[in-house]
């Protein structure tokens, strides 16, 4: 679903537009023309639907061969749980804040409050967060190109550490 010339929504579950798995956050592609970047990865695992996210990219007319990286806004499971699955498919680098990258690489379910979320019924009891290699390059003020665009990182504290 193209929102603007440069932003395409390619995922979103029950709290969004129901265009991917029910537990997914909203996921976007930044379209810089000759380069694309995926923002957030959804829930992943047996509860995710990587194939549907890819189908949504295709339906929007995106050239998946131009995907250069995945950037994660934070480490909650609905945003970062599918990082390893998507990395397996596309082979791209995963970028996040230093804290998020550390937690993602360790697969630390307690740090992301997954243990408590499972106990509270927010996630299925058998959901497991899959670790994924990540680079902690996203820090306040860092700017990077995405094709013809420049993206600047802004910290937004409050929702989770390293957000």
Coordinates of C-alpha atoms in Angstrom, one line a residue:
X1 CA 0.0 0.0 0.0
X2 CA 1.8 3.1 -1.2
X3 CA 1.3 5.9 1.3
X4 CA 3.6 8.5 -0.5
X5 CA 6.0 8.4 -3.4
X6 CA 8.7 7.3 -1.0
X7 CA 6.9 5.2 1.7
X8 CA 5.1 1.9 1.1
X9 CA 3.3 0.0 3.9
X10 CA 4.1 -3.7 3.4
X11 CA 2.9 -5.2 6.7
X12 CA 0.5 -4.7 9.5
X13 CA -1.6 -7.0 11.7
X14 CA -4.7 -6.7 13.8
X15 CA -3.6 -3.3 15.2
X16 CA -3.1 -1.9 11.7
X17 CA -4.6 -2.8 8.3
X18 CA -4.5 -6.6 8.5
X19 CA -2.2 -7.0 5.5
X20 CA 0.1 -9.5 7.2
X21 CA 0.2 -11.7 10.3
X22 CA -2.2 -10.7 13.1
X23 CA 0.6 -9.9 15.6
X24 CA 2.7 -7.8 13.2
X25 CA 3.4 -4.1 13.7
X26 CA 3.1 -1.8 10.7
X27 CA 6.1 -2.3 8.4
X28 CA 7.2 0.0 5.7
X29 CA 9.6 0.2 2.8
X30 CA 11.5 3.5 2.2
X31 CA 11.7 3.8 -1.6
X32 CA 14.7 5.8 -2.6
X33 CA 14.4 4.9 -6.3
X34 CA 17.5 2.8 -6.9
X35 CA 17.6 1.6 -3.3
X36 CA 14.9 0.3 -0.9
X37 CA 15.1 -0.1 2.9
X38 CA 12.7 -2.2 5.0
X39 CA 11.6 -0.6 8.3
X40 CA 10.7 -3.2 11.0
X41 CA 10.2 -6.9 10.6
X42 CA 7.0 -8.1 12.2
X43 CA 6.6 -11.0 14.6
X44 CA 8.3 -13.7 12.6
X45 CA 8.5 -17.4 13.6
X46 CA 5.4 -19.6 13.1
X47 CA 3.2 -16.7 14.0
X48 CA 4.6 -14.5 11.2
X49 CA 4.0 -14.5 7.5
X50 CA 7.2 -13.6 5.7
X51 CA 5.6 -14.8 2.4
X52 CA 2.8 -12.3 2.7
X53 CA 5.1 -9.4 3.5
X54 CA 7.0 -10.3 0.3
X55 CA 3.8 -10.6 -1.7
X56 CA 2.8 -7.2 -0.4
X57 CA 6.1 -5.8 -1.7
X58 CA 5.5 -7.4 -5.1
X59 CA 1.9 -6.1 -5.2
X60 CA 3.2 -2.6 -4.6
X61 CA 5.5 -2.9 -7.5
X62 CA 8.7 -2.9 -5.5
X63 CA 11.9 -4.4 -6.9
X64 CA 13.0 -6.7 -4.1
X65 CA 16.5 -6.9 -5.6
X66 CA 16.9 -3.2 -4.5
X67 CA 16.4 -4.0 -0.8
X68 CA 19.7 -3.1 0.9
X69 CA 19.0 -3.3 4.6
X70 CA 16.5 -3.7 7.4
X71 CA 16.2 -1.1 10.1
X72 CA 14.5 -1.7 13.3
X73 CA 12.8 1.0 15.3
X74 CA 13.1 -1.1 18.6
X75 CA 13.3 -4.6 19.9
X76 CA 9.7 -5.5 20.8
X77 CA 8.7 -8.8 19.2
X78 CA 6.1 -7.4 16.9
X79 CA 8.8 -5.1 15.4
X80 CA 12.0 -7.2 15.6
X81 CA 10.8 -10.9 15.9
X82 CA 10.9 -11.4 12.1
X83 CA 14.4 -9.9 11.6
X84 CA 16.1 -13.3 11.3
X85 CA 13.4 -14.7 9.0
X86 CA 13.7 -11.7 6.6
X87 CA 17.5 -11.7 6.8
X88 CA 17.4 -15.4 5.8
X89 CA 15.4 -14.6 2.7
X90 CA 17.1 -11.4 1.6
X91 CA 20.6 -11.6 3.1
X92 CA 20.6 -7.9 4.0
X93 CA 22.2 -6.3 7.0
X94 CA 20.0 -5.5 10.0
X95 CA 20.6 -2.1 11.6
X96 CA 19.2 -0.9 15.0
X97 CA 20.2 1.2 18.0
X98 CA 23.2 -0.2 19.9
X99 CA 21.0 -1.5 22.7
X100 CA 18.5 -3.1 20.3
X101 CA 21.3 -4.7 18.2
X102 CA 22.8 -6.2 21.4
X103 CA 19.5 -7.6 22.6
X104 CA 18.6 -8.9 19.1
X105 CA 21.9 -10.7 18.7
X106 CA 21.6 -12.3 22.2
X107 CA 17.9 -13.1 21.7
X108 CA 17.3 -11.8 25.2
X109 CA 13.6 -12.5 25.8
X110 CA 13.6 -11.0 29.3
X111 CA 15.2 -7.7 28.1
X112 CA 12.4 -7.2 25.5
X113 CA 9.7 -8.1 28.1
X114 CA 8.6 -11.1 26.1
X115 CA 8.5 -13.3 29.1
X116 CA 6.1 -11.0 30.9
X117 CA 4.1 -10.4 27.7
X118 CA 3.6 -14.2 27.2
X119 CA 2.4 -14.5 30.8
X120 CA 0.0 -11.6 30.3
X121 CA -1.4 -13.3 27.2
X122 CA -0.1 -10.8 24.7
X123 CA 2.0 -13.5 22.9
X124 CA 1.4 -17.2 22.5
X125 CA 3.2 -19.3 25.2
X126 CA 5.2 -21.1 22.5
X127 CA 6.4 -18.0 20.7
X128 CA 10.2 -17.8 20.7
X129 CA 12.2 -14.7 19.7
X130 CA 14.9 -15.8 17.2
X131 CA 18.3 -14.1 17.6
X132 CA 19.7 -12.3 14.6
X133 CA 23.1 -10.6 13.8
X134 CA 22.6 -6.8 13.8
X135 CA 24.7 -3.7 13.6
X136 CA 24.1 -0.9 16.3
X137 CA 24.6 2.0 13.8
X138 CA 21.3 3.8 14.4
X139 CA 22.1 6.6 16.9
X140 CA 20.7 10.1 17.3
X141 CA 21.6 12.4 14.4
X142 CA 23.1 9.6 12.2
X143 CA 22.2 10.2 8.6
X144 CA 22.4 7.6 5.8
X145 CA 21.4 7.6 2.2
X146 CA 18.6 5.5 0.8
X147 CA 18.9 6.0 -3.0
X148 CA 17.9 9.6 -3.7
X149 CA 16.8 10.2 -0.1
X150 CA 18.6 11.0 3.2
X151 CA 17.3 9.4 6.4
X152 CA 18.1 10.9 9.8
X153 CA 17.8 8.9 13.0
X154 CA 15.9 10.4 15.9
X155 CA 15.7 8.8 19.3
X156 CA 12.2 8.6 20.6
X157 CA 12.5 7.5 24.2
X158 CA 9.6 6.3 26.3
X159 CA 8.1 3.3 24.6
X160 CA 11.1 1.1 25.0
X161 CA 14.8 1.4 25.8
X162 CA 16.9 2.0 22.7
X163 CA 13.8 3.2 20.7

